[in-house]
mmCIF file with all atom_site columns, C-alpha atoms in Angstrom:
data_model
loop_
_atom_site.group_PDB
_atom_site.id
_atom_site.type_symbol
_atom_site.label_atom_id
_atom_site.label_alt_id
_atom_site.label_comp_id
_atom_site.label_asym_id
_atom_site.label_entity_id
_atom_site.label_seq_id
_atom_site.pdbx_PDB_ins_code
_atom_site.Cartn_x
_atom_site.Cartn_y
_atom_site.Cartn_z
_atom_site.occupancy
_atom_site.B_iso_or_equiv
_atom_site.pdbx_formal_charge
_atom_site.auth_seq_id
_atom_site.auth_comp_id
_atom_site.auth_asym_id
_atom_site.auth_atom_id
_atom_site.pdbx_PDB_model_num
ATOM 1   C CA . VAL A 1 1   ? 11.548  -5.126  38.055  1.00 63.00 ? 31  VAL A CA 1
ATOM 2   C CA . GLY A 1 2   ? 13.854  -5.398  35.023  1.00 90.00 ? 32  GLY A CA 1
ATOM 3   C CA . TYR A 1 3   ? 11.345  -7.813  33.530  1.00 90.00 ? 33  TYR A CA 1
ATOM 4   C CA . LEU A 1 4   ? 8.536   -5.288  33.981  1.00 91.00 ? 34  LEU A CA 1
ATOM 5   C CA . ASP A 1 5   ? 10.569  -2.560  32.296  1.00 93.00 ? 35  ASP A CA 1
ATOM 6   C CA . HIS A 1 6   ? 11.256  -4.904  29.394  1.00 94.00 ? 36  HIS A CA 1
ATOM 7   C CA . LEU A 1 7   ? 7.576   -5.865  29.213  1.00 94.00 ? 37  LEU A CA 1
ATOM 8   C CA . SER A 1 8   ? 6.593   -2.192  29.244  1.00 94.00 ? 38  SER A CA 1
ATOM 9   C CA . CYS A 1 9   ? 8.990   -1.512  26.346  1.00 95.00 ? 39  CYS A CA 1
ATOM 10  C CA . THR A 1 10  ? 7.483   -4.486  24.520  1.00 95.00 ? 40  THR A CA 1
ATOM 11  C CA . ALA A 1 11  ? 3.988   -3.048  24.982  1.00 95.00 ? 41  ALA A CA 1
ATOM 12  C CA . ASP A 1 12  ? 5.198   0.290   23.590  1.00 96.00 ? 42  ASP A CA 1
ATOM 13  C CA . ALA A 1 13  ? 6.778   -1.551  20.647  1.00 96.00 ? 43  ALA A CA 1
ATOM 14  C CA . PHE A 1 14  ? 3.471   -3.329  19.928  1.00 96.00 ? 44  PHE A CA 1
ATOM 15  C CA . THR A 1 15  ? 1.697   0.028   19.749  1.00 95.00 ? 45  THR A CA 1
ATOM 16  C CA . ALA A 1 16  ? 4.411   1.709   17.648  1.00 96.00 ? 46  ALA A CA 1
ATOM 17  C CA . THR A 1 17  ? 4.680   -1.221  15.237  1.00 96.00 ? 47  THR A CA 1
ATOM 18  C CA . ALA A 1 18  ? 0.902   -1.276  14.764  1.00 96.00 ? 48  ALA A CA 1
ATOM 19  C CA . ALA A 1 19  ? 0.941   2.442   13.924  1.00 96.00 ? 49  ALA A CA 1
ATOM 20  C CA . ALA A 1 20  ? 3.783   1.955   11.420  1.00 96.00 ? 50  ALA A CA 1
ATOM 21  C CA . LEU A 1 21  ? 2.073   -1.037  9.820   1.00 95.00 ? 51  LEU A CA 1
ATOM 22  C CA . ARG A 1 22  ? -1.200  0.880   9.552   1.00 94.00 ? 52  ARG A CA 1
ATOM 23  C CA . ALA A 1 23  ? 0.578   3.825   7.898   1.00 96.00 ? 53  ALA A CA 1
ATOM 24  C CA . ASN A 1 24  ? 2.643   1.793   5.432   1.00 96.00 ? 54  ASN A CA 1
ATOM 25  C CA . THR A 1 25  ? 0.450   -1.103  4.287   1.00 95.00 ? 55  THR A CA 1
ATOM 26  C CA . ARG A 1 26  ? -2.954  -1.533  2.715   1.00 95.00 ? 56  ARG A CA 1
ATOM 27  C CA . ARG A 1 27  ? -5.972  -3.122  4.393   1.00 92.00 ? 57  ARG A CA 1
ATOM 28  C CA . VAL A 1 28  ? -7.819  -6.136  2.948   1.00 89.00 ? 58  VAL A CA 1
ATOM 29  C CA . GLU A 1 29  ? -11.009 -4.093  2.458   1.00 87.00 ? 59  GLU A CA 1
ATOM 30  C CA . ASP A 1 30  ? -9.121  -1.519  0.373   1.00 90.00 ? 60  ASP A CA 1
ATOM 31  C CA . VAL A 1 31  ? -7.651  -4.192  -1.914  1.00 90.00 ? 61  VAL A CA 1
ATOM 32  C CA . LEU A 1 32  ? -10.967 -6.029  -2.255  1.00 87.00 ? 62  LEU A CA 1
ATOM 33  C CA . VAL A 1 33  ? -12.801 -2.879  -3.325  1.00 88.00 ? 63  VAL A CA 1
ATOM 34  C CA . ASN A 1 34  ? -10.129 -1.078  -5.351  1.00 89.00 ? 64  ASN A CA 1
ATOM 35  C CA . ASP A 1 35  ? -8.062  -3.893  -6.898  1.00 89.00 ? 65  ASP A CA 1
ATOM 36  C CA . ILE A 1 36  ? -10.416 -6.886  -7.012  1.00 86.00 ? 66  ILE A CA 1
ATOM 37  C CA . GLY A 1 37  ? -13.734 -5.091  -7.528  1.00 82.00 ? 67  GLY A CA 1
ATOM 38  C CA . ALA A 1 38  ? -15.524 -6.979  -4.774  1.00 80.00 ? 68  ALA A CA 1
ATOM 39  C CA . GLY A 1 39  ? -17.262 -3.995  -3.183  1.00 72.00 ? 69  GLY A CA 1
ATOM 40  C CA . GLY A 1 40  ? -20.886 -4.105  -2.111  1.00 70.00 ? 70  GLY A CA 1
ATOM 41  C CA . GLY A 1 41  ? -20.839 -7.810  -1.287  1.00 67.00 ? 71  GLY A CA 1
ATOM 42  C CA . ARG A 1 42  ? -20.013 -8.771  -4.879  1.00 70.00 ? 72  ARG A CA 1
ATOM 43  C CA . LEU A 1 43  ? -18.155 -12.107 -5.052  1.00 71.00 ? 73  LEU A CA 1
ATOM 44  C CA . VAL A 1 44  ? -15.252 -12.287 -7.488  1.00 75.00 ? 74  VAL A CA 1
ATOM 45  C CA . ALA A 1 45  ? -13.557 -15.576 -8.435  1.00 73.00 ? 75  ALA A CA 1
ATOM 46  C CA . LYS A 1 46  ? -9.784  -15.787 -8.099  1.00 72.00 ? 76  LYS A CA 1
ATOM 47  C CA . GLU A 1 47  ? -9.489  -16.528 -11.831 1.00 76.00 ? 77  GLU A CA 1
ATOM 48  C CA . ALA A 1 48  ? -11.091 -13.164 -12.647 1.00 80.00 ? 78  ALA A CA 1
ATOM 49  C CA . CYS A 1 49  ? -8.382  -11.269 -10.743 1.00 82.00 ? 79  CYS A CA 1
ATOM 50  C CA . SER A 1 50  ? -4.982  -10.191 -11.973 1.00 86.00 ? 80  SER A CA 1
ATOM 51  C CA . VAL A 1 51  ? -1.902  -11.797 -10.462 1.00 89.00 ? 81  VAL A CA 1
ATOM 52  C CA . LYS A 1 52  ? -0.968  -8.366  -9.089  1.00 92.00 ? 82  LYS A CA 1
ATOM 53  C CA . ALA A 1 53  ? -4.369  -7.984  -7.375  1.00 89.00 ? 83  ALA A CA 1
ATOM 54  C CA . VAL A 1 54  ? -4.160  -11.453 -5.805  1.00 87.00 ? 84  VAL A CA 1
ATOM 55  C CA . ALA A 1 55  ? -0.627  -10.689 -4.570  1.00 90.00 ? 85  ALA A CA 1
ATOM 56  C CA . ALA A 1 56  ? -1.845  -7.368  -3.114  1.00 92.00 ? 86  ALA A CA 1
ATOM 57  C CA . LEU A 1 57  ? -4.702  -9.186  -1.361  1.00 89.00 ? 87  LEU A CA 1
ATOM 58  C CA . GLN A 1 58  ? -2.325  -11.779 0.089   1.00 90.00 ? 88  GLN A CA 1
ATOM 59  C CA . GLU A 1 59  ? 0.026   -9.057  1.327   1.00 93.00 ? 89  GLU A CA 1
ATOM 60  C CA . ALA A 1 60  ? -2.869  -7.089  2.834   1.00 93.00 ? 90  ALA A CA 1
ATOM 61  C CA . GLY A 1 61  ? -4.113  -10.268 4.515   1.00 90.00 ? 91  GLY A CA 1
ATOM 62  C CA . ARG A 1 62  ? -0.724  -10.829 6.133   1.00 91.00 ? 92  ARG A CA 1
ATOM 63  C CA . SER A 1 63  ? -0.551  -7.187  7.209   1.00 94.00 ? 93  SER A CA 1
ATOM 64  C CA . ASP A 1 64  ? -4.075  -7.252  8.645   1.00 93.00 ? 94  ASP A CA 1
ATOM 65  C CA . LYS A 1 65  ? -3.325  -10.464 10.525  1.00 91.00 ? 95  LYS A CA 1
ATOM 66  C CA . PHE A 1 66  ? -0.332  -8.891  12.273  1.00 92.00 ? 96  PHE A CA 1
ATOM 67  C CA . LEU A 1 67  ? -2.083  -5.551  12.731  1.00 94.00 ? 97  LEU A CA 1
ATOM 68  C CA . ASN A 1 68  ? -5.000  -7.256  14.482  1.00 90.00 ? 98  ASN A CA 1
ATOM 69  C CA . LEU A 1 69  ? -2.574  -9.137  16.707  1.00 91.00 ? 99  LEU A CA 1
ATOM 70  C CA . LEU A 1 70  ? -0.621  -5.984  17.578  1.00 94.00 ? 100 LEU A CA 1
ATOM 71  C CA . ASP A 1 71  ? -3.802  -3.957  18.169  1.00 90.00 ? 101 ASP A CA 1
ATOM 72  C CA . GLY A 1 72  ? -4.833  -6.558  20.734  1.00 88.00 ? 102 GLY A CA 1
ATOM 73  C CA . CYS A 1 73  ? -1.422  -7.081  22.316  1.00 91.00 ? 103 CYS A CA 1
ATOM 74  C CA . GLY A 1 74  ? -0.577  -3.416  22.942  1.00 92.00 ? 104 GLY A CA 1
ATOM 75  C CA . PRO A 1 75  ? -3.422  -2.439  25.292  1.00 92.00 ? 105 PRO A CA 1
ATOM 76  C CA . VAL A 1 76  ? -3.502  -5.833  27.022  1.00 92.00 ? 106 VAL A CA 1
ATOM 77  C CA . THR A 1 77  ? 0.245   -5.835  27.675  1.00 94.00 ? 107 THR A CA 1
ATOM 78  C CA . HIS A 1 78  ? 0.144   -2.257  29.014  1.00 94.00 ? 108 HIS A CA 1
ATOM 79  C CA . ASN A 1 79  ? -2.621  -3.289  31.424  1.00 93.00 ? 109 ASN A CA 1
ATOM 80  C CA . LEU A 1 80  ? -0.745  -6.411  32.508  1.00 92.00 ? 110 LEU A CA 1
ATOM 81  C CA . VAL A 1 81  ? 2.368   -4.326  33.236  1.00 94.00 ? 111 VAL A CA 1
ATOM 82  C CA . ARG A 1 82  ? 0.294   -2.093  35.497  1.00 93.00 ? 112 ARG A CA 1
ATOM 83  C CA . TRP A 1 83  ? -1.005  -5.040  37.512  1.00 93.00 ? 113 TRP A CA 1
ATOM 84  C CA . LEU A 1 84  ? 2.313   -6.861  37.652  1.00 93.00 ? 114 LEU A CA 1
ATOM 85  C CA . ARG A 1 85  ? 3.872   -3.668  39.062  1.00 93.00 ? 115 ARG A CA 1
ATOM 86  C CA . ASN A 1 86  ? 1.129   -3.575  41.716  1.00 93.00 ? 116 ASN A CA 1
ATOM 87  C CA . ILE A 1 87  ? 1.860   -7.194  42.634  1.00 93.00 ? 117 ILE A CA 1
ATOM 88  C CA . VAL A 1 88  ? 5.632   -6.590  42.840  1.00 93.00 ? 118 VAL A CA 1
ATOM 89  C CA . GLU A 1 89  ? 5.146   -3.450  44.954  1.00 94.00 ? 119 GLU A CA 1
ATOM 90  C CA . ASP A 1 90  ? 2.754   -5.163  47.386  1.00 94.00 ? 120 ASP A CA 1
ATOM 91  C CA . PRO A 1 91  ? 3.241   -8.949  47.208  1.00 93.00 ? 121 PRO A CA 1
ATOM 92  C CA . THR A 1 92  ? 1.028   -9.574  50.248  1.00 94.00 ? 122 THR A CA 1
ATOM 93  C CA . GLN A 1 93  ? -2.019  -7.948  48.656  1.00 92.00 ? 123 GLN A CA 1
ATOM 94  C CA . ARG A 1 94  ? -4.482  -10.328 47.014  1.00 90.00 ? 124 ARG A CA 1
ATOM 95  C CA . PHE A 1 95  ? -5.463  -8.780  43.662  1.00 89.00 ? 125 PHE A CA 1
ATOM 96  C CA . PHE A 1 96  ? -6.749  -11.818 41.761  1.00 86.00 ? 126 PHE A CA 1
ATOM 97  C CA . VAL A 1 97  ? -8.651  -14.850 43.028  1.00 85.00 ? 127 VAL A CA 1
ATOM 98  C CA . ALA A 1 98  ? -9.657  -17.869 40.953  1.00 81.00 ? 128 ALA A CA 1
ATOM 99  C CA . GLY A 1 99  ? -11.092 -21.264 41.715  1.00 75.00 ? 129 GLY A CA 1
ATOM 100 C CA . ASP A 1 100 ? -12.561 -24.345 40.136  1.00 70.00 ? 130 ASP A CA 1
ATOM 101 C CA . GLY A 1 101 ? -15.518 -26.027 41.760  1.00 64.00 ? 131 GLY A CA 1
ATOM 102 C CA . GLY A 1 102 ? -15.128 -29.250 39.793  1.00 61.00 ? 132 GLY A CA 1
ATOM 103 C CA . ALA A 1 103 ? -17.947 -30.010 37.304  1.00 58.00 ? 133 ALA A CA 1
ATOM 104 C CA . GLY A 1 104 ? -16.875 -27.165 35.032  1.00 58.00 ? 134 GLY A CA 1
ATOM 105 C CA . GLU A 1 105 ? -17.873 -24.458 37.513  1.00 65.00 ? 135 GLU A CA 1
ATOM 106 C CA . ALA A 1 106 ? -15.042 -21.955 37.525  1.00 65.00 ? 136 ALA A CA 1
ATOM 107 C CA . THR A 1 107 ? -15.003 -18.546 39.127  1.00 70.00 ? 137 THR A CA 1
ATOM 108 C CA . ASP A 1 108 ? -12.589 -15.673 39.186  1.00 75.00 ? 138 ASP A CA 1
ATOM 109 C CA . PHE A 1 109 ? -12.362 -12.234 40.699  1.00 82.00 ? 139 PHE A CA 1
ATOM 110 C CA . VAL A 1 110 ? -10.266 -9.415  39.304  1.00 82.00 ? 140 VAL A CA 1
ATOM 111 C CA . PRO A 1 111 ? -9.560  -5.982  40.762  1.00 85.00 ? 141 PRO A CA 1
ATOM 112 C CA . GLU A 1 112 ? -11.363 -2.875  39.611  1.00 86.00 ? 142 GLU A CA 1
ATOM 113 C CA . GLY A 1 113 ? -9.369  -1.376  36.766  1.00 86.00 ? 143 GLY A CA 1
ATOM 114 C CA . PHE A 1 114 ? -8.196  -4.711  35.350  1.00 87.00 ? 144 PHE A CA 1
ATOM 115 C CA . GLU A 1 115 ? -9.127  -4.006  31.748  1.00 88.00 ? 145 GLU A CA 1
ATOM 116 C CA . VAL A 1 116 ? -8.239  -7.218  29.905  1.00 86.00 ? 146 VAL A CA 1
ATOM 117 C CA . GLY A 1 117 ? -11.713 -8.722  30.252  1.00 82.00 ? 147 GLY A CA 1
ATOM 118 C CA . ALA A 1 118 ? -13.352 -5.482  29.146  1.00 85.00 ? 148 ALA A CA 1
ATOM 119 C CA . LEU A 1 119 ? -11.004 -5.214  26.149  1.00 83.00 ? 149 LEU A CA 1
ATOM 120 C CA . ILE A 1 120 ? -11.955 -8.712  25.024  1.00 81.00 ? 150 ILE A CA 1
ATOM 121 C CA . ALA A 1 121 ? -15.646 -8.176  25.761  1.00 84.00 ? 151 ALA A CA 1
ATOM 122 C CA . GLY A 1 122 ? -15.526 -5.001  23.655  1.00 84.00 ? 152 GLY A CA 1
ATOM 123 C CA . PHE A 1 123 ? -15.313 -7.158  20.520  1.00 82.00 ? 153 PHE A CA 1
ATOM 124 C CA . LYS A 1 124 ? -18.352 -9.250  21.407  1.00 85.00 ? 154 LYS A CA 1
ATOM 125 C CA . PRO A 1 125 ? -20.971 -6.817  20.011  1.00 89.00 ? 155 PRO A CA 1
ATOM 126 C CA . ALA A 1 126 ? -19.187 -6.636  16.643  1.00 86.00 ? 156 ALA A CA 1
ATOM 127 C CA . ALA A 1 127 ? -18.866 -10.422 16.484  1.00 83.00 ? 157 ALA A CA 1
ATOM 128 C CA . ALA A 1 128 ? -22.522 -10.853 17.458  1.00 84.00 ? 158 ALA A CA 1
ATOM 129 C CA . LYS A 1 129 ? -23.651 -8.259  14.910  1.00 87.00 ? 159 LYS A CA 1
ATOM 130 C CA . TRP A 1 130 ? -21.551 -9.302  11.910  1.00 84.00 ? 160 TRP A CA 1
ATOM 131 C CA . GLY A 1 131 ? -20.743 -12.978 12.568  1.00 81.00 ? 161 GLY A CA 1
ATOM 132 C CA . PRO A 1 132 ? -24.127 -14.422 11.550  1.00 81.00 ? 162 PRO A CA 1
ATOM 133 C CA . ALA A 1 133 ? -24.308 -12.264 8.400   1.00 82.00 ? 163 ALA A CA 1
ATOM 134 C CA . MET A 1 134 ? -20.770 -13.273 7.422   1.00 78.00 ? 164 MET A CA 1
ATOM 135 C CA . ARG A 1 135 ? -21.554 -16.951 7.920   1.00 75.00 ? 165 ARG A CA 1
ATOM 136 C CA . GLU A 1 136 ? -24.801 -16.631 5.971   1.00 80.00 ? 166 GLU A CA 1
ATOM 137 C CA . VAL A 1 137 ? -23.029 -15.067 2.984   1.00 78.00 ? 167 VAL A CA 1
ATOM 138 C CA . LEU A 1 138 ? -20.308 -17.708 3.063   1.00 74.00 ? 168 LEU A CA 1
ATOM 139 C CA . VAL A 1 139 ? -22.777 -20.584 3.387   1.00 72.00 ? 169 VAL A CA 1
ATOM 140 C CA . ASP A 1 140 ? -24.881 -19.195 0.506   1.00 76.00 ? 170 ASP A CA 1
ATOM 141 C CA . THR A 1 141 ? -21.752 -18.732 -1.607  1.00 73.00 ? 171 THR A CA 1
ATOM 142 C CA . VAL A 1 142 ? -20.106 -22.068 -0.856  1.00 69.00 ? 172 VAL A CA 1
ATOM 143 C CA . HIS A 1 143 ? -22.758 -24.682 -1.565  1.00 68.00 ? 173 HIS A CA 1
ATOM 144 C CA . ASP A 1 144 ? -20.497 -27.737 -1.411  1.00 67.00 ? 174 ASP A CA 1
ATOM 145 C CA . TRP A 1 145 ? -18.628 -28.187 1.824   1.00 66.00 ? 175 TRP A CA 1
ATOM 146 C CA . PRO A 1 146 ? -15.693 -28.466 1.993   1.00 63.00 ? 176 PRO A CA 1
ATOM 147 C CA . PRO A 1 147 ? -15.374 -26.020 -0.937  1.00 63.00 ? 177 PRO A CA 1
ATOM 148 C CA . THR A 1 148 ? -14.273 -27.079 -4.395  1.00 60.00 ? 178 THR A CA 1
ATOM 149 C CA . GLY A 1 149 ? -13.568 -25.455 -7.739  1.00 56.00 ? 179 GLY A CA 1
ATOM 150 C CA . ARG A 1 150 ? -13.184 -21.703 -7.832  1.00 56.00 ? 180 ARG A CA 1
ATOM 151 C CA . LEU A 1 151 ? -13.230 -21.409 -4.035  1.00 57.00 ? 181 LEU A CA 1
ATOM 152 C CA . MET A 1 152 ? -10.302 -23.768 -3.512  1.00 53.00 ? 182 MET A CA 1
ATOM 153 C CA . TYR A 1 153 ? -8.159  -20.767 -2.499  1.00 52.00 ? 183 TYR A CA 1
ATOM 154 C CA . MET A 1 154 ? -9.694  -21.353 0.927   1.00 60.00 ? 184 MET A CA 1
ATOM 155 C CA . GLU A 1 155 ? -7.774  -24.640 1.013   1.00 64.00 ? 185 GLU A CA 1
ATOM 156 C CA . GLY A 1 156 ? -4.805  -24.998 3.328   1.00 74.00 ? 186 GLY A CA 1
ATOM 157 C CA . HIS A 1 157 ? -3.124  -27.338 5.776   1.00 80.00 ? 187 HIS A CA 1
ATOM 158 C CA . GLN A 1 158 ? -5.410  -26.922 8.810   1.00 85.00 ? 188 GLN A CA 1
ATOM 159 C CA . ARG A 1 159 ? -7.793  -29.878 8.988   1.00 88.00 ? 189 ARG A CA 1
ATOM 160 C CA . CYS A 1 160 ? -11.309 -29.513 10.428  1.00 89.00 ? 190 CYS A CA 1
ATOM 161 C CA . ARG A 1 161 ? -11.848 -32.517 12.682  1.00 90.00 ? 191 ARG A CA 1
ATOM 162 C CA . HIS A 1 162 ? -15.588 -32.400 12.006  1.00 89.00 ? 192 HIS A CA 1
ATOM 163 C CA . CYS A 1 163 ? -16.025 -32.173 8.202   1.00 89.00 ? 193 CYS A CA 1
ATOM 164 C CA . LYS A 1 164 ? -12.415 -33.258 7.477   1.00 88.00 ? 194 LYS A CA 1
ATOM 165 C CA . GLY A 1 165 ? -11.877 -30.323 5.080   1.00 84.00 ? 195 GLY A CA 1
ATOM 166 C CA . ALA A 1 166 ? -8.412  -28.739 4.854   1.00 84.00 ? 196 ALA A CA 1
ATOM 167 C CA . PHE A 1 167 ? -8.366  -24.939 5.096   1.00 81.00 ? 197 PHE A CA 1
ATOM 168 C CA . SER A 1 168 ? -6.045  -22.012 5.664   1.00 79.00 ? 198 SER A CA 1
ATOM 169 C CA . ASN A 1 169 ? -5.664  -20.682 9.224   1.00 78.00 ? 199 ASN A CA 1
ATOM 170 C CA . LEU A 1 170 ? -8.256  -18.004 8.489   1.00 76.00 ? 200 LEU A CA 1
ATOM 171 C CA . TRP A 1 171 ? -11.035 -20.597 8.323   1.00 80.00 ? 201 TRP A CA 1
ATOM 172 C CA . VAL A 1 172 ? -10.109 -22.997 11.166  1.00 85.00 ? 202 VAL A CA 1
ATOM 173 C CA . SER A 1 173 ? -9.955  -22.339 14.894  1.00 84.00 ? 203 SER A CA 1
ATOM 174 C CA . ASN A 1 174 ? -9.347  -24.998 17.555  1.00 84.00 ? 204 ASN A CA 1
ATOM 175 C CA . GLY A 1 175 ? -9.790  -27.777 15.003  1.00 88.00 ? 205 GLY A CA 1
ATOM 176 C CA . ALA A 1 176 ? -13.164 -26.582 13.683  1.00 90.00 ? 206 ALA A CA 1
ATOM 177 C CA . CYS A 1 177 ? -13.759 -24.743 10.412  1.00 87.00 ? 207 CYS A CA 1
ATOM 178 C CA . PHE A 1 178 ? -15.992 -21.670 10.534  1.00 82.00 ? 208 PHE A CA 1
ATOM 179 C CA . ARG A 1 179 ? -19.001 -23.559 9.156   1.00 83.00 ? 209 ARG A CA 1
ATOM 180 C CA . CYS A 1 180 ? -18.800 -26.546 11.504  1.00 88.00 ? 210 CYS A CA 1
ATOM 181 C CA . GLU A 1 181 ? -18.152 -24.226 14.452  1.00 87.00 ? 211 GLU A CA 1
ATOM 182 C CA . GLY A 1 182 ? -21.227 -22.147 13.613  1.00 83.00 ? 212 GLY A CA 1
ATOM 183 C CA . GLU A 1 183 ? -23.466 -25.183 13.157  1.00 86.00 ? 213 GLU A CA 1
ATOM 184 C CA . MET A 1 184 ? -22.280 -26.749 16.406  1.00 87.00 ? 214 MET A CA 1
ATOM 185 C CA . ARG A 1 185 ? -22.699 -23.573 18.439  1.00 82.00 ? 215 ARG A CA 1
ATOM 186 C CA . ALA A 1 186 ? -26.165 -23.007 16.948  1.00 83.00 ? 216 ALA A CA 1
ATOM 187 C CA . SER A 1 187 ? -27.181 -26.497 18.087  1.00 87.00 ? 217 SER A CA 1
ATOM 188 C CA . GLY A 1 188 ? -25.802 -25.934 21.601  1.00 84.00 ? 218 GLY A CA 1
ATOM 189 C CA . ARG A 1 189 ? -22.669 -28.052 21.176  1.00 85.00 ? 219 ARG A CA 1
ATOM 190 C CA . CYS A 1 190 ? -19.134 -26.816 21.799  1.00 82.00 ? 220 CYS A CA 1
ATOM 191 C CA . PRO A 1 191 ? -16.813 -27.214 18.795  1.00 82.00 ? 221 PRO A CA 1
ATOM 192 C CA . VAL A 1 192 ? -13.727 -27.291 21.035  1.00 78.00 ? 222 VAL A CA 1
ATOM 193 C CA . GLY A 1 193 ? -14.535 -30.189 23.327  1.00 72.00 ? 223 GLY A CA 1
ATOM 194 C CA . SER A 1 194 ? -17.332 -32.049 25.027  1.00 62.00 ? 224 SER A CA 1
ATOM 195 C CA . LYS A 1 195 ? -16.493 -30.699 28.502  1.00 60.00 ? 225 LYS A CA 1
ATOM 196 C CA . CYS A 1 196 ? -16.426 -26.993 27.758  1.00 62.00 ? 226 CYS A CA 1
ATOM 197 C CA . PRO A 1 197 ? -19.543 -24.838 28.126  1.00 53.00 ? 227 PRO A CA 1
ATOM 198 C CA . VAL A 1 198 ? -20.941 -23.264 24.959  1.00 49.00 ? 228 VAL A CA 1
#
């Protein structure tokens, strides 16, 4: 039970830290519009920005990255604490059931009130609504792939195993850059591996 108390305090700390970060740092959108002048979908090259504006954008990017992580961790961890307490209080009760039928057919059952799946699914409409438009703007903006010239600020140490470009963490997930991932998913292929369902 000591572990659950510690985990509950951790969940509270996630929520409190997110609130403090939100109150004391700027968001990427604010910096883009007010410091860089990139409002209304206007693209601005890095060279056209002041060093101070680029530094503010980098700081806001770091803050947003951690804020997004904390905003996800807080509610999920609170919900996990609830269910772990239920399991500790009644270890003979079967709350969760999962199985794998072989050929990629997995199934799982969760109790009513287990909110983690719903929390994750809550982001799906936003991703479905804005993801294609975001990719379209980026594809129209970045004609050569991987990017060169004024868009080299996208460059980093994460290598896309499909196009072999090197990008920052923002642009690569599970070994696929955003563009290759989008193209593969659109064609019905999984960018993560050949055995996973799209």
